[in-house]
Phi, psi and omega in degrees: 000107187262350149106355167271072181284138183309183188237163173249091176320119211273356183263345216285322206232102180302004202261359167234359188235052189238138200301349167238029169297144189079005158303120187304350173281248200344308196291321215280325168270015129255011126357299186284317172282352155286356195277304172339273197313318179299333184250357165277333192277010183077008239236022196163132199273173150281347191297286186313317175297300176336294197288353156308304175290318198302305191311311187312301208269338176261357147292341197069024167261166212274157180293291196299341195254348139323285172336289139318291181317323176278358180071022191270008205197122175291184130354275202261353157309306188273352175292334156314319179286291183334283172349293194295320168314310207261331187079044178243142162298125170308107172273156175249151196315353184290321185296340301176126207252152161318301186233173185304193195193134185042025184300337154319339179254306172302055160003139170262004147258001162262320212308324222288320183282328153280016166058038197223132146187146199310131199245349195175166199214135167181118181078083191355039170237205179225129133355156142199120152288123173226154187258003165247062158337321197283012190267096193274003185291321197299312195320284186312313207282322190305312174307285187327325195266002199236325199052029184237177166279131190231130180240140188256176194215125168282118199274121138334058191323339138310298179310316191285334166311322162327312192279320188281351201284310218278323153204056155230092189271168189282319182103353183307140168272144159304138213280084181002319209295341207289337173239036178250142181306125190289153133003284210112297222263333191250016185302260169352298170305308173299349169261317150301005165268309196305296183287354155293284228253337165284000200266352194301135168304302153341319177285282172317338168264328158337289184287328167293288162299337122336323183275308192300296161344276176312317161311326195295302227264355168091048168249134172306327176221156176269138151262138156212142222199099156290142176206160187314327198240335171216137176294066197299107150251131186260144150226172155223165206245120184057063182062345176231161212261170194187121152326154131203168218311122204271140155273158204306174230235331165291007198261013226284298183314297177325305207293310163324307193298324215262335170292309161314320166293338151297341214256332175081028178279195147255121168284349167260032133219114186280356175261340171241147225281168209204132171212130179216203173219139216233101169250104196247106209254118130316097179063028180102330213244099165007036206278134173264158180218116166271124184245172192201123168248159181203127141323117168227182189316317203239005153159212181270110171267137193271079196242150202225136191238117217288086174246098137282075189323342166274345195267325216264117156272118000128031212212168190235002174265312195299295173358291186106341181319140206271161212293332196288332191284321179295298206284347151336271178317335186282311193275000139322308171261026140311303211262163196318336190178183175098161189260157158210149222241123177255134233207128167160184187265169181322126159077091172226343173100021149320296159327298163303316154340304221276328202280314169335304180270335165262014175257359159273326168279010198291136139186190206272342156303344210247108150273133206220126189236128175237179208222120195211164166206122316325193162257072190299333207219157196253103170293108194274121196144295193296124183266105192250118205238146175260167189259128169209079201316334171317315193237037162062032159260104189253192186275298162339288192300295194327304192301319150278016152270349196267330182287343170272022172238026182011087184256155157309292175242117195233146174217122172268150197287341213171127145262123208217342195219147153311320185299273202285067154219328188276296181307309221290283178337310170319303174298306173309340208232018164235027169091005174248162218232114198264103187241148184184167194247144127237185183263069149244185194248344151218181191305268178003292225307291209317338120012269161320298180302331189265322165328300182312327184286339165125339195286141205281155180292315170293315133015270168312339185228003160283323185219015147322107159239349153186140186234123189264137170271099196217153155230155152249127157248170189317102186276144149325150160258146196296346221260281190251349204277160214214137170271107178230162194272118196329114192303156197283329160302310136320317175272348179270351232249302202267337189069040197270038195258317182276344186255303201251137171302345182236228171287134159320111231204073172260156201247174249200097196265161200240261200172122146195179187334308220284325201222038182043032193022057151258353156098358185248140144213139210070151168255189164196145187266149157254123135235216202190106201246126197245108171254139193297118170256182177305333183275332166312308202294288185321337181258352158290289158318002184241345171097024211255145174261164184299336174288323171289302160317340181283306169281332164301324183315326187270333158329318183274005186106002183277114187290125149326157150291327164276344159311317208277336192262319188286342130322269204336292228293304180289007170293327205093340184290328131274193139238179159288345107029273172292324190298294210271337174306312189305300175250026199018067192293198139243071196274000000 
């Protein structure tokens, strides 16, 4: 930040700085024309604008700023449409001064209430971000009190909180009573203070934009993490978690309640974890948030995990699964019966796999039931059953009342118990064709894991019919990633001398605008598909460990998973890197 921004003539755009801007005909038409801009630029239906003015007119609120609260319209949908309206530059978080600007003069409760703050000072005027360009009082009072000429730049609002969060902090310590176990006597009063303070406009524009924020840049999951000195919130992106910009450590309490009151949870109870659902609507378009709360030292850590039905494709190329590895699993789940098994670790896209494969057997032939905990994505067709543990509904039971609905097709979310490994076998060996996950580390391992579960080897190898292996990893972004010649240790390590035709040659992740400069953008999965041939069915019945299955598998032709990643990686679509992070090989 060298503090010289180009300056923005405060005359430059009459429809907002022309002196009898703010008369309701001026405003209301130019409204109108952003309303215009918001629905040519795509960022909004008319339908929506419509169900906007209704809200707009029996609150008496400006359309746009409906619009935003209600979440029918993004952030940066309308900081564009402004932009574009007014002909102002937009600032970015780069823009954002080291220290306050004028603080002697700006109060940092009027900046915080105009939605306003100084971004540069030059040739006697000021910078100024604001997130209501339209607002001209706030402009003329910064100009008055400042004695300067203010050309504005429209502030992104999660940034500019960001920015005021970072630098006018409140300095509050938290308040002790907010995690201390309440009282018997003061229980009522403290749930009503709780909800006095998520009910605050600031707070409630806070979660919004946190929620909105994570749909726009596509992360799957919120992190938000109380600690004695600060309130941490993470997401995460391609698998992996990243600060932003934190909010002040006093709102801990606010923030928690108010997520929890979205959520239908109870907020006057902090001791024991708590799980709910959030349906929150983003651009017009419907978002669910599954939260999970858990009691810690310094208050509830919050974690909300992102389902989006619009962003999520249903397809085995978006995946990345390689083309000889789908038509394996399709004709696995071609056949009449027998189990077939998707195998990998927490969030590796198991789910998605199996929701993938059963929207390809759907049909009007076919009945098809699933057995799921949670229930992420609602399949239409699909008679989709929750799992509840609570009232003793476990997977075992359901799964033999569900084999009395004479289904086709059956799917358990996790075989997890000797009990649900014997029905699920049991249903496969009376003609229904049994899709399910475990938590191994290959195809091979699950072999074992269902031995370990009590089931007999004939068993296993009577209705076993095919098992997919997967990790996801990071794709490069296409933008920066850099091609180098493989360091000598790498190539000795790995044998990547025998992989490539020429001089060794791996690529790199760098970092840019494009990819939030982690050097990644997106995954795809690597896998691995073990179909039991004679030598397989044999070495199972013999008693054989997964590492002797594994190698009769590759004898018959099934590519590894760490083969199938060391492509990638030398393809460029990784790295190896990711790749031995993603399956901890051993090489």
């Amino acid at each position: 930040m060298d503090g010289h921004l180009p300056m923005v003539p405060m005359a430059q755009n009459n429809l907002v700085y022309r002196t009898g801007y703010g008369a309701g005909s001026d405003l209301s038409a130019t409204i109108e024309a952003l309303t215009d801009i918001v629905v040519q630029s795509g960022h909004c239906d008319l339908r929506t604008i419509e169900r906007g003015k209704r809200v707009a007119a029996e609150n008496g609120q400006r359309l746009d700023m409906v619009l935003l609260q209600l979440g029918l319209v993004s952030e940066r949908g309308l900081v564009s449409s402004y932009a574009a309206l007014l002909d102002l530059p937009v600032a970015t978080p780069d823009h954002y001064p080291p220290e306050p600007l004028f603080a002697d003069t700006l109060q940092p409760r009027f900046l915080r209430s105009a939605r306003a703050l100084p971004l540069a000072v030059d040739d006697g005027g000021i910078v100024v971000a604001m997130a209501d360009p339209l607002d001209r009082f706030a402009a003329k009072a910064i100009a008055a009190a400042t004695g300067r000429q203010v050309a504005i730049r429209v502030a992104v609002p999660f940034e500019l909180e960001a920015a005021f969060e970072r630098l006018y902090p409140d300095g509050a310590a938290t308040d002790q009573n907010e995690t201390a176990e309440p009282t018997p006597g003061a229980a009522d009063d403290d749930t009503e203070r709780l909800k006095d303070l998520a009910s605050e406009a600031p707070v409630i524009r806070l979660v919004n934009q946190m929620l909105s924020r994570a749909v726009e840049t596509k992360a799957s999951d919120i992190h938000v993490e109380p600690f004695d000195d600060r309130l941490r919130v993470r997401y995460r992106w391609d698998g992996a978690l990243h600060d932003v910009e934190s909010p002040p450590v006093s709102l801990t309490a606010a923030i928690t309640s108010r997520i929890k009151i979205m959520a239908r949870l109870d907020i006057a109870e902090r001791r024991l974890p708590q799980d709910g659902r959030i349906g929150f609507a983003v651009r017009g378009q419907e978002i669910d948030f599954r939260v999970s709360t858990l009691p810690s030292l310094f208050g509830e850590t919050i974690v909300l995990r992102v389902l989006d039905r619009s962003a999520v494709v249903f397809d085995y190329a978006v995946l990345g699964l390689r083309p000889d590895i789908v038509d394996q699993l399709q004709r696995a789940l071609q056949l009449p019966n027998g189990i077939v098994l998707v195998t990998g670790p927490v969030g590796s896209g198991k789910t998605t796999t199996l929701y993938t494969g059963l929207l390809g057997l759907n049909a009007e032939a076919r009945k098809i039931v699933t057995l799921e905990d949670p229930i992420e994505y609602q399949l239409r067709g699909i008679t989709q059953s929750q799992v509840k543990s609570q009232i003793g509904l476990h997977f075992a039971t359901m799964l033999r009342s569900v084999v009395r609905q004479d289904p086709n097709v059956i799917m358990v979310g996790e075989i997890r118990d000797p009990e649900t490994a014997q029905v699920a076998v049991q249903a496969a060996l009376t003609g229904r064709l049994v899709l399910s996950t475990l938590h191994t580390n290959s195809a091979a391992a699950s072999i074992t894991r269902l031995r370990d579960m009590g089931l007999e080897d004939y068993k296993i190898s009577a209705v076993l019919r095919g098992v997919l292996a997967q990790r996801l990893v990071r794709k490069l972004c296409p933008a920066c990633r850099q091609r180098v010649p493989a360091p000598a240790e790498m190539i000795v390590r790995y044998q990547l001398d025998r992989r490539c035709d020429g001089p060794p040659m791996v690529w790199r992740a760098v970092g840019c605008s494009e990819c939030r400069d982690t050097g990644y953008r997106g995954r795809l999965a690597i896998a691995e598909f073990l179909q039991p041939g004679p030598d397989v069915e044999r070495m199972i019945l013999d008693r054989a460990d997964h590492v002797a299955i594994e190698r009769a598998a590759v004898a018959g032709g099934m590519v590894t998973m760490f083969e199938a990643g060391m492509t990638a990686a030398l393809d460029g679509i990784t790295t190896i890197d990711e790749v031995i992070d993603s399956i901890r090989a051993e090489t």
